[in-house]
Coordinates of C-alpha atoms in Angstrom, one line a residue:
M291 CA -1.3 -12.9 -23.0
I292 CA -0.1 -9.9 -24.9
S293 CA -2.3 -7.6 -22.8
V294 CA -0.9 -9.2 -19.6
V295 CA 2.8 -8.5 -20.7
L296 CA 1.8 -4.9 -21.5
S297 CA 0.1 -4.5 -18.2
W298 CA 3.1 -5.8 -16.4
F299 CA 5.3 -3.3 -18.2
I300 CA 3.0 -0.6 -17.1
I301 CA 3.2 -1.8 -13.6
F302 CA 6.9 -2.2 -13.6
L303 CA 7.8 1.4 -14.7
P304 CA 6.4 3.3 -11.8
T305 CA 7.1 0.5 -9.4
Y306 CA 10.8 0.4 -10.1
I307 CA 11.3 4.2 -10.7
I308 CA 9.5 5.1 -7.5
G309 CA 11.0 2.2 -5.6
Y310 CA 14.5 3.3 -6.4
G311 CA 13.9 6.9 -5.5
V312 CA 12.3 6.1 -2.1
G313 CA 15.1 3.5 -1.3
H314 CA 17.8 6.2 -2.1
A315 CA 16.0 8.7 0.0
I316 CA 15.8 6.3 2.9
N317 CA 19.6 5.5 2.8
K318 CA 21.8 7.7 0.8
S319 CA 24.9 5.8 1.7
D320 CA 26.4 3.2 -0.7
Q321 CA 23.3 1.5 -2.2
S322 CA 25.1 -1.5 -3.7
R323 CA 26.0 -3.1 -0.3
Y324 CA 22.3 -3.5 0.9
W325 CA 19.9 -2.7 -1.9
S326 CA 19.0 -4.6 -5.0
T327 CA 16.4 -4.5 -7.7
D328 CA 14.1 -6.8 -5.9
L329 CA 14.0 -4.5 -2.9
Y330 CA 13.4 -1.5 -4.9
I331 CA 10.4 -3.3 -6.5
A332 CA 9.0 -4.3 -3.1
I333 CA 9.4 -0.7 -1.9
G334 CA 7.7 0.7 -5.1
L335 CA 4.7 -1.7 -4.9
C336 CA 4.4 -0.7 -1.2
F337 CA 4.4 3.0 -2.2
L338 CA 1.8 2.5 -5.0
T339 CA -0.5 0.6 -2.6
V340 CA -0.4 3.5 -0.2
Y341 CA -0.9 6.0 -3.1
A342 CA -3.9 4.0 -4.4
Q343 CA -5.5 4.0 -1.0
V344 CA -4.9 7.6 -0.5
F345 CA -6.4 8.4 -4.0
S346 CA -9.4 6.2 -3.2
L347 CA -10.1 8.4 -0.1
L348 CA -10.3 11.5 -2.3
Y349 CA -11.8 10.2 -5.6
K350 CA -12.4 7.2 -7.7
V351 CA -9.3 5.3 -8.9
G352 CA -9.3 5.5 -12.6
I353 CA -7.7 7.6 -15.4
L354 CA -7.1 10.6 -13.1
A355 CA -5.3 8.4 -10.6
C356 CA -3.1 7.0 -13.5
L357 CA -2.3 10.5 -14.8
V358 CA -1.2 11.9 -11.4
L359 CA 0.8 8.7 -10.9
S360 CA 2.5 9.4 -14.2
I361 CA 3.5 12.8 -13.1
I362 CA 4.8 11.5 -9.8
T363 CA 6.8 8.8 -11.6
F364 CA 8.4 11.5 -13.9
L365 CA 9.4 13.5 -11.0
F366 CA 11.0 10.5 -9.3
L367 CA 12.7 9.7 -12.6
V368 CA 14.3 13.2 -12.6
Y369 CA 15.5 12.5 -9.0
D370 CA 16.7 9.1 -9.8
L371 CA 18.8 10.1 -12.8
K372 CA 20.8 12.3 -10.5
H373 CA 21.4 9.5 -8.1
G374 CA 22.8 6.5 -10.1
F375 CA 19.6 5.2 -11.5
I376 CA 21.0 3.9 -14.7
A377 CA 24.0 2.1 -13.0
A378 CA 21.5 0.4 -10.6
L379 CA 19.2 -0.7 -13.3
R380 CA 20.2 -4.3 -13.3
F381 CA 19.0 -7.7 -12.0
K382 CA 21.8 -9.5 -10.1
I383 CA 22.1 -13.1 -11.2
G384 CA 24.8 -15.1 -9.4
A385 CA 26.1 -16.8 -12.5
I386 CA 24.1 -17.2 -15.7
N387 CA 23.8 -20.7 -17.1
I388 CA 21.6 -22.6 -19.3
I389 CA 19.4 -24.0 -16.5
I390 CA 18.8 -20.6 -15.0
L391 CA 18.0 -19.1 -18.4
G392 CA 15.7 -22.1 -19.2
L393 CA 13.8 -21.9 -15.9
L394 CA 13.4 -18.1 -16.1
F395 CA 12.1 -18.3 -19.6
W396 CA 9.7 -21.2 -18.8
G397 CA 8.6 -19.7 -15.5
T398 CA 7.8 -16.4 -17.2
I399 CA 5.9 -17.8 -20.0
A400 CA 3.9 -20.2 -17.7
T401 CA 3.2 -17.2 -15.4
V402 CA 2.0 -15.0 -18.1
Y403 CA -0.3 -17.8 -19.3
Y404 CA -1.9 -18.5 -15.9
T405 CA -2.3 -14.8 -15.3
S406 CA -4.2 -14.4 -18.6
L407 CA -6.9 -16.8 -17.6
S408 CA -10.4 -15.9 -16.5
P409 CA -10.4 -15.9 -12.7
E410 CA -12.0 -19.1 -11.2
H411 CA -11.3 -18.4 -7.5
Y412 CA -14.7 -18.5 -5.7
D413 CA -14.1 -15.5 -3.6
T414 CA -13.4 -13.3 -6.7
A415 CA -17.0 -13.6 -8.0
L416 CA -18.1 -13.5 -4.4
Y417 CA -16.5 -10.1 -3.5
H418 CA -13.2 -9.3 -5.0
A419 CA -14.5 -8.2 -8.3
Q420 CA -17.2 -6.1 -6.9
A421 CA -14.8 -4.5 -4.4
I422 CA -12.4 -3.5 -7.1
R423 CA -15.3 -2.0 -9.2
W424 CA -16.4 0.1 -6.1
V425 CA -12.9 1.6 -6.0
E426 CA -13.0 2.2 -9.7
E427 CA -16.4 3.8 -9.8
Y428 CA -16.5 5.7 -6.3
G429 CA -13.4 5.4 -4.4
V430 CA -14.2 4.7 -0.8
V431 CA -17.9 4.6 0.2
K432 CA -19.1 5.1 3.8
G433 CA -20.7 1.9 5.2
L434 CA -20.1 -0.1 2.2
G435 CA -19.5 -3.1 4.6
N436 CA -23.2 -3.0 5.4
L437 CA -24.1 -3.9 1.7
H438 CA -21.7 -6.9 1.8
F439 CA -19.8 -7.6 5.0
R440 CA -16.8 -9.0 3.0
F441 CA -16.1 -5.6 1.6
A442 CA -15.1 -4.6 5.1
Y443 CA -12.1 -6.9 5.0
N444 CA -10.5 -3.8 3.3
S445 CA -7.4 -5.3 1.8
A446 CA -5.1 -2.7 0.6
F447 CA -4.6 -5.0 -2.5
I448 CA -8.0 -4.0 -3.7
P449 CA -7.1 -0.3 -4.5
L450 CA -3.8 -1.3 -5.9
Q451 CA -5.5 -3.7 -8.3
A452 CA -8.0 -1.0 -9.2
L453 CA -5.1 1.4 -10.0
F454 CA -3.8 -1.0 -12.6
S455 CA -7.0 -2.5 -13.8
L456 CA -6.7 -0.1 -16.7
K457 CA -10.4 -0.3 -17.6
W458 CA -10.3 3.3 -19.0
L459 CA -7.6 2.2 -21.4
V460 CA -8.6 -1.3 -22.6
N461 CA -12.4 -1.4 -21.9
Q462 CA -11.9 -4.3 -19.5
S463 CA -11.0 -4.5 -15.9
M464 CA -7.7 -6.3 -15.8
H465 CA -6.5 -8.4 -13.0
T466 CA -2.8 -8.9 -13.4
V467 CA -1.0 -7.6 -10.2
N468 CA -0.8 -11.0 -8.6
G469 CA 0.7 -12.4 -11.7
F470 CA 3.3 -9.6 -11.7
A471 CA 4.2 -10.1 -8.1
A472 CA 4.6 -14.0 -8.7
C473 CA 6.7 -13.4 -11.8
G474 CA 8.9 -11.0 -10.0
M475 CA 9.3 -13.6 -7.1
L476 CA 10.3 -16.3 -9.6
W477 CA 12.9 -14.2 -11.2
Y478 CA 14.4 -13.3 -7.9
A479 CA 14.1 -16.9 -6.4
I480 CA 15.6 -18.6 -9.5
G481 CA 18.0 -15.9 -10.6
T482 CA 19.7 -15.5 -7.2
N483 CA 19.6 -19.2 -6.1
R484 CA 22.9 -20.9 -5.6
F485 CA 21.4 -24.3 -6.1
L486 CA 21.6 -23.5 -9.8
T487 CA 25.2 -22.3 -9.9
K488 CA 28.6 -23.4 -8.7
Q489 CA 28.6 -20.7 -6.0
K490 CA 29.2 -21.9 -2.5
P491 CA 28.3 -22.3 0.2
I492 CA 24.5 -23.0 -0.1
Q493 CA 22.6 -20.9 2.5
T494 CA 19.3 -21.0 4.3
S495 CA 18.1 -18.3 2.1
D496 CA 18.4 -20.6 -1.0
F497 CA 16.1 -23.2 0.6
L498 CA 13.6 -20.4 1.4
K499 CA 13.7 -19.3 -2.4
L500 CA 13.0 -22.9 -3.2
A501 CA 10.0 -22.9 -0.8
V502 CA 8.6 -19.7 -2.6
I503 CA 9.0 -21.4 -5.9
I504 CA 7.0 -24.5 -4.8
Y505 CA 4.4 -22.1 -3.3
I506 CA 3.9 -20.3 -6.6
V507 CA 3.6 -23.4 -8.7
M508 CA 1.1 -25.0 -6.2
N509 CA -0.8 -21.7 -6.1
R510 CA -0.7 -21.2 -9.9
S511 CA -4.5 -21.4 -10.4
M512 CA -4.8 -18.2 -8.3
L513 CA -2.6 -16.1 -10.4
S514 CA -5.4 -14.8 -12.6
S515 CA -7.5 -13.9 -9.6
P516 CA -7.3 -10.5 -7.8
S517 CA -7.2 -12.6 -4.6
T518 CA -6.1 -10.6 -1.5
D519 CA -4.1 -13.6 -0.3
T520 CA -1.5 -14.1 -3.1
M521 CA 0.6 -11.1 -2.8
A522 CA 0.5 -11.0 1.0
L523 CA 1.7 -14.5 1.3
L524 CA 4.4 -14.0 -1.3
L525 CA 5.5 -10.9 0.7
V526 CA 5.8 -13.2 3.8
G527 CA 8.2 -15.5 2.0
Y528 CA 10.1 -12.5 0.5
I529 CA 10.6 -10.9 4.0
F530 CA 11.9 -14.1 5.5
I531 CA 14.3 -14.5 2.6
K532 CA 15.6 -11.0 3.0
C533 CA 15.9 -11.4 6.8
M534 CA 18.2 -14.5 6.3
E535 CA 20.1 -12.9 3.5
F536 CA 21.0 -9.9 5.7
I537 CA 22.0 -12.2 8.5
E538 CA 24.1 -14.5 6.2
N539 CA 25.9 -11.3 4.8
G540 CA 26.3 -9.9 8.3
I541 CA 24.3 -6.7 7.4
Q542 CA 23.6 -4.7 10.6
D543 CA 22.5 -1.4 8.8
T544 CA 19.7 -0.1 10.8
K545 CA 17.7 1.6 7.9
V546 CA 17.6 -1.5 5.7
W547 CA 16.2 -3.6 8.6
I548 CA 13.7 -0.9 9.3
T549 CA 12.8 -1.0 5.5
L550 CA 11.8 -4.7 6.1
V551 CA 9.7 -3.9 9.1
I552 CA 7.9 -1.2 6.9
L553 CA 7.2 -4.0 4.4
V554 CA 5.8 -6.1 7.2
A555 CA 3.4 -3.3 8.0
W556 CA 2.4 -3.1 4.4
G557 CA 1.8 -6.9 4.4
V558 CA -0.6 -6.4 7.4
T559 CA -2.7 -4.0 5.3
L560 CA -2.8 -6.5 2.5
K561 CA -3.9 -9.4 4.9
L562 CA -4.5 -9.0 8.6
S563 CA -3.1 -12.6 9.4
V564 CA 0.4 -11.3 8.5
A565 CA 0.2 -9.5 11.8
P566 CA 2.4 -11.9 13.9
M567 CA 5.3 -11.0 11.7
A568 CA 5.2 -7.5 13.3
M569 CA 7.3 -8.9 16.1
L570 CA 10.2 -8.4 13.6
V571 CA 10.1 -4.7 14.8
L572 CA 12.0 -5.7 17.9
Y573 CA 15.2 -6.3 15.9
P574 CA 15.6 -2.9 14.4
I575 CA 14.5 -1.4 17.6
W576 CA 17.5 -3.3 19.2
L577 CA 19.8 -1.9 16.4
I578 CA 18.5 1.6 17.0
Y579 CA 19.5 1.2 20.7
K580 CA 22.7 -0.5 19.9
N581 CA 23.8 2.2 17.4
R582 CA 22.3 5.1 19.2
K583 CA 20.4 6.1 16.2
W584 CA 17.3 7.5 18.0
L585 CA 16.4 10.3 15.7
S586 CA 17.2 8.9 12.3
G587 CA 16.3 5.3 12.9
G588 CA 13.4 5.9 15.3
G589 CA 12.0 8.6 13.2
L590 CA 12.1 6.5 10.0
L591 CA 10.5 3.4 11.8
I592 CA 7.5 5.5 13.1
D593 CA 7.1 7.6 10.0
G594 CA 7.2 4.5 7.8
I595 CA 4.8 2.4 9.7
L596 CA 2.3 5.3 10.1
T597 CA 2.6 6.2 6.4
V598 CA 1.7 2.6 5.5
S599 CA -1.0 1.9 8.0
L600 CA -2.8 5.2 8.4
P601 CA -4.6 5.3 5.0
W602 CA -5.6 1.7 5.5
M603 CA -7.0 2.4 9.0
I604 CA -8.9 5.5 7.6
R605 CA -10.4 3.3 4.9
S606 CA -11.4 0.7 7.4
V607 CA -13.3 3.3 9.5
M608 CA -14.9 4.7 6.4
I609 CA -16.1 1.3 5.2
S610 CA -17.0 -0.4 8.4
G611 CA -17.0 2.2 11.2
Y612 CA -14.2 0.3 12.9
L613 CA -10.4 0.8 13.0
I614 CA -9.7 -3.0 12.4
Y615 CA -12.4 -5.2 11.1
P616 CA -13.6 -7.7 12.3
Y617 CA -12.4 -6.8 15.8
S618 CA -15.4 -5.1 17.4
V619 CA -13.5 -4.6 20.7
I620 CA -11.6 -1.7 19.1
D621 CA -14.6 0.5 19.0
L622 CA -13.5 4.2 18.8
F623 CA -15.9 5.9 16.5
R624 CA -19.6 7.0 16.7
V625 CA -20.7 7.1 13.1
D626 CA -24.0 6.4 11.6
W627 CA -22.7 4.0 9.1
K628 CA -21.1 1.7 11.7
M629 CA -21.7 -2.0 11.0
P630 CA -23.5 -3.9 13.9
E631 CA -21.2 -5.4 16.3
A632 CA -23.0 -8.8 15.9
V633 CA -22.0 -8.9 12.2
L634 CA -18.3 -8.6 13.1
N635 CA -18.5 -11.2 15.9
Y636 CA -20.4 -13.6 13.5
D637 CA -17.9 -13.2 10.7
K638 CA -15.0 -13.7 12.9
I639 CA -16.5 -17.0 14.1
E640 CA -17.4 -17.9 10.4
I641 CA -13.8 -17.3 9.2
M642 CA -12.5 -19.7 11.9
V643 CA -15.0 -22.5 11.4
W644 CA -14.5 -22.4 7.6
G645 CA -10.8 -22.6 8.1
R646 CA -11.4 -25.7 10.2
A647 CA -13.5 -27.1 7.3
L648 CA -16.6 -27.1 9.6
K649 CA -18.7 -24.7 7.6
D650 CA -21.3 -24.3 10.5
T651 CA -20.9 -21.6 13.1
S652 CA -22.7 -23.5 15.7
L653 CA -19.6 -25.8 15.8
Y654 CA -17.4 -22.9 16.9
N655 CA -16.7 -24.4 20.3
M656 CA -15.5 -27.8 19.1
K657 CA -12.3 -28.9 20.7
L658 CA -9.1 -29.3 18.8
W659 CA -9.3 -33.2 18.9
E660 CA -12.8 -33.0 17.6
W661 CA -12.4 -30.7 14.6
F662 CA -8.8 -31.6 13.6
P663 CA -9.7 -35.1 12.1
I664 CA -12.3 -33.4 10.0
W665 CA -10.0 -30.7 8.9
F666 CA -7.2 -33.2 8.2
R667 CA -9.4 -35.3 6.0
S668 CA -10.6 -32.2 4.0
N669 CA -7.0 -31.6 2.9
S670 CA -5.2 -33.1 -0.1
T671 CA -2.6 -35.8 0.6
I672 CA 0.3 -33.5 -0.5
N673 CA -0.9 -30.7 1.8
N674 CA -1.2 -33.0 4.7
L675 CA 2.4 -34.3 4.1
I676 CA 3.6 -30.7 4.1
F677 CA 1.6 -29.9 7.2
I678 CA 3.0 -32.9 9.1
T679 CA 6.5 -32.1 8.0
A680 CA 6.0 -28.5 9.2
W681 CA 5.1 -29.6 12.6
I682 CA 8.1 -31.8 12.8
S683 CA 10.1 -28.7 11.8
V684 CA 8.5 -26.7 14.6
I685 CA 10.0 -29.2 17.1
G686 CA 13.4 -29.3 15.4
L687 CA 13.5 -25.5 15.2
T688 CA 12.5 -25.0 18.8
I689 CA 15.3 -27.3 20.0
Y690 CA 17.8 -25.4 17.8
I691 CA 16.6 -22.1 19.0
I692 CA 17.3 -23.1 22.6
K693 CA 20.9 -24.2 21.7
M694 CA 21.4 -21.0 19.8
L695 CA 20.2 -18.8 22.7
K696 CA 22.7 -20.5 25.0
S697 CA 25.4 -19.3 22.5
H698 CA 23.8 -15.8 22.5
K699 CA 23.0 -16.0 18.7
W700 CA 19.8 -13.8 19.0
N701 CA 19.2 -12.4 15.6
E702 CA 18.9 -15.8 13.7
S703 CA 16.9 -17.3 16.6
F704 CA 14.6 -14.4 16.5
I705 CA 13.7 -15.0 12.7
Y706 CA 13.1 -18.7 13.4
F707 CA 10.9 -17.8 16.4
S708 CA 8.9 -15.4 14.2
A709 CA 8.2 -18.1 11.6
I710 CA 7.0 -20.5 14.3
I711 CA 4.6 -17.9 15.8
S712 CA 3.3 -17.0 12.3
F713 CA 2.6 -20.7 11.6
G714 CA 0.9 -21.1 15.1
F715 CA -1.2 -18.0 14.6
W716 CA -2.3 -19.3 11.2
F717 CA -3.3 -22.7 12.6
G718 CA -5.0 -21.3 15.7
T719 CA -7.2 -18.8 13.8
A720 CA -8.2 -19.8 10.3
P721 CA -6.3 -22.9 9.3
L722 CA -7.3 -23.0 5.7
M723 CA -4.4 -24.7 3.9
R724 CA -4.1 -22.3 1.1
Y725 CA -3.2 -19.6 3.7
G726 CA -0.9 -21.9 5.7
L727 CA 1.1 -23.3 2.8
I728 CA 3.6 -20.7 2.7
Y729 CA 4.3 -20.8 6.5
S730 CA 4.6 -24.6 6.4
L731 CA 7.1 -24.4 3.6
I732 CA 9.1 -21.8 5.2
L733 CA 9.6 -23.9 8.3
I734 CA 10.6 -26.9 6.3
A735 CA 13.1 -24.7 4.4
F736 CA 14.6 -23.5 7.7
I737 CA 15.2 -26.9 9.0
M738 CA 16.8 -28.0 5.6
G739 CA 19.0 -24.9 5.8
I740 CA 20.1 -25.7 9.3
C741 CA 20.9 -29.3 8.5
N742 CA 22.9 -28.2 5.4
K743 CA 24.8 -25.7 7.4
R744 CA 25.5 -27.9 10.5
Y745 CA 26.1 -31.3 8.8
M746 CA 27.1 -30.3 5.3
M747 CA 24.7 -32.7 3.7
K748 CA 25.8 -32.5 0.2
W749 CA 22.9 -34.7 -1.0
L750 CA 20.5 -31.7 0.0
R751 CA 21.7 -29.8 -3.1
G752 CA 20.8 -32.6 -5.4
F753 CA 17.6 -33.3 -3.6
S754 CA 16.5 -29.6 -3.9
L755 CA 17.3 -29.6 -7.6
F756 CA 15.4 -32.9 -7.9
I757 CA 12.4 -31.0 -6.5
M758 CA 12.9 -27.6 -8.3
I759 CA 12.9 -28.8 -11.8
P760 CA 9.9 -31.2 -11.7
V761 CA 8.0 -28.5 -9.8
M762 CA 8.6 -26.1 -12.6
V763 CA 7.5 -28.8 -15.1
L764 CA 4.2 -28.8 -13.5
Y765 CA 3.5 -25.7 -15.5
L766 CA 3.3 -28.2 -18.5
D767 CA -0.4 -28.3 -17.9
I768 CA -0.8 -25.1 -19.7
F769 CA -0.9 -27.2 -22.9
N770 CA -4.0 -28.9 -21.7
V771 CA -6.4 -25.7 -21.6
N772 CA -7.5 -23.0 -23.9
Y773 CA -5.3 -19.9 -24.7
Y774 CA -5.8 -16.3 -24.3
W775 CA -3.3 -15.0 -26.7
K776 CA -4.3 -11.3 -27.0
R777 CA -6.6 -10.2 -24.2
Q778 CA -6.8 -11.4 -20.6
G779 CA -9.8 -13.6 -19.8
D780 CA -12.5 -11.4 -18.3
Y781 CA -14.5 -11.9 -15.2
E782 CA -17.2 -14.6 -15.3
W783 CA -20.6 -13.5 -16.0
K784 CA -23.3 -14.5 -13.6
D785 CA -27.2 -14.4 -14.1
N786 CA -28.7 -11.8 -11.8
I787 CA -32.0 -10.2 -10.5
E788 CA -32.6 -6.5 -10.0
K789 CA -33.7 -5.2 -6.6
Q790 CA -34.3 -1.7 -5.3
I791 CA -33.1 0.2 -2.3
D792 CA -34.3 3.8 -1.9
G793 CA -34.9 4.1 -5.7
E794 CA -31.4 2.8 -6.5
S795 CA -31.0 -0.6 -8.4
I796 CA -29.0 -3.3 -6.6
W797 CA -28.4 -6.6 -8.2
I798 CA -28.4 -10.1 -6.5
P799 CA -27.3 -13.4 -7.9
E800 CA -30.1 -15.4 -9.5
D801 CA -28.6 -18.5 -8.0
G802 CA -26.1 -19.0 -5.3
D803 CA -24.1 -16.1 -3.8
R804 CA -21.6 -15.1 -6.5
I805 CA -22.3 -12.3 -9.1
G806 CA -18.8 -11.4 -10.5
Y807 CA -17.9 -7.9 -12.0
A808 CA -20.2 -7.0 -14.8
V809 CA -23.5 -6.3 -12.9
F810 CA -23.0 -3.5 -10.4
P811 CA -23.7 -2.7 -7.7
S812 CA -24.6 -5.9 -6.0
T813 CA -24.9 -8.0 -2.9
P814 CA -25.1 -11.7 -2.6
Y815 CA -27.9 -11.6 0.0
S816 CA -31.3 -10.1 -0.8
K817 CA -32.3 -10.1 2.9
I818 CA -29.7 -7.5 3.7
L819 CA -31.6 -5.0 1.5
E820 CA -34.6 -5.1 3.9
V821 CA -32.4 -3.7 6.8
L822 CA -30.4 -1.2 4.8
E823 CA -31.0 2.4 3.7
L824 CA -28.9 5.0 1.8
R825 CA -27.3 7.6 3.8
G826 CA -28.1 10.3 1.2
I827 CA -29.6 10.7 -2.2
D828 CA -27.4 8.2 -4.1
L829 CA -24.9 5.4 -3.8
K830 CA -21.8 7.6 -3.2
D831 CA -23.3 8.7 0.1
G832 CA -23.0 5.1 1.4
F833 CA -25.2 2.8 3.4
R834 CA -26.4 2.3 6.9
I835 CA -28.5 0.0 8.9
K836 CA -32.1 1.2 9.5
E837 CA -32.5 2.6 13.0
K838 CA -35.1 0.0 14.0
Y839 CA -32.7 -2.9 13.3
K840 CA -29.5 -1.3 15.0
S841 CA -30.4 -2.9 18.3
R842 CA -31.2 -6.4 16.9
L843 CA -28.7 -9.3 16.5
L844 CA -27.8 -9.4 12.8
D845 CA -25.4 -11.5 10.9
G846 CA -23.8 -10.5 7.6
Y847 CA -26.5 -12.2 5.6
G848 CA -29.4 -10.0 6.7
D849 CA -30.8 -12.6 9.1
I850 CA -32.3 -11.4 12.4
E851 CA -31.9 -13.6 15.4

């Protein structure tokens, strides 16, 4: 637990210092009106994600990357000190009281604890840990997706986690970034929530903050994992909260709205399923048109999106040969390390059927009414209740949007519509409930906010408090498990078998398909080694499919159809 706190401190310093500097550079007007500590942290994490990706394109992400980042952070600090950095260094809490302090303390301790555990998420031992180690050891490697097709998912979170794994410092690859993000969100959602103070009126954004708190607590077992889902889904919740806060406070500043769109672009690089939120770009485009800020606003929008997206796209091409994996229709490059099109198509189908709880790609064409009962039975009771309530919320929101559009209330309706589209995209593509939980909770929070605003249901405040405090008490189960007081729990060890490919050792699991972090490099599937070859003399040159197999139908496991 001590190492986790120290790690978070190391993450926070460059995140906030750089985030403040970038935020001030974007908008040099009165920062206090639109900008806050939480937004600086979000901007800082976005910048550091881009930095880690760019560095991985040039070199491995380790001690040198941290040294260069230290220099960049110092330069930003010099800039910040000249532009009100000290005065802005505060966390705005509406009104401190004993309940807020108690929840913040308890939430922090519990989040530190859950982050300190050894990762138990299945996908971490399957590919997260190995993907991080590749970035630590080599940076980006051409054709790495051929060795293990899940490396081609190319979440921008992996280089960010590698940047702060601090293996060179503590002789252990730490995995604390998701916990840092969750703790920051708890501070923001609790510390600025009007449910806990006497501030009035209660706003829709307060219900959204409650939704994020519930999501974090229900997702607490994932905080120790370098899962590529957690930060992306927390970011989804954060962006919807900020959108509603800006609307509730009448903020029409073009640049601050553009900043949210840039954060959406960052979210897409973390997890591709965030893409439907990209429709939020239409609102700042309308503001640019309305305020005639073609050069400043339009330039910031284009530059910001390109800056965030370009390194991710380059990494994708380097790893898989495609601009966006697993979409083989966007086929722009003729490179020798390109993954077979059949692998992408198979993986896309597999993602969908696993999300539907079918686990068999031959069932891909099942109709909704055929697979839905199977999927529903696979979920927990609480998740099904949340899902049903979310669909009821969709109906209610749709009716409300129609009424608002008749009154020409475009901005708020647009945010509600974005939430519905995001929920629908999740359910229509890969409806695994751990992905859709945040979208479901957001829809429910919107409906509660609307009911509170229109009908002044005073009981909603008490009801929400009734939910919030017991939810936080769920963290009490930390007393039922072993403690990691000093060092964070390491990645699980998995037994392995050594194989060879062109004279280089590659390890495979002795049993199952998970191998963890310690044995490197590895692939879960021995058959894939039969169709692979090195592109050069060693691993850093990358992997490609042997010429005689390129025209064959392959899946990601090395099987030939």
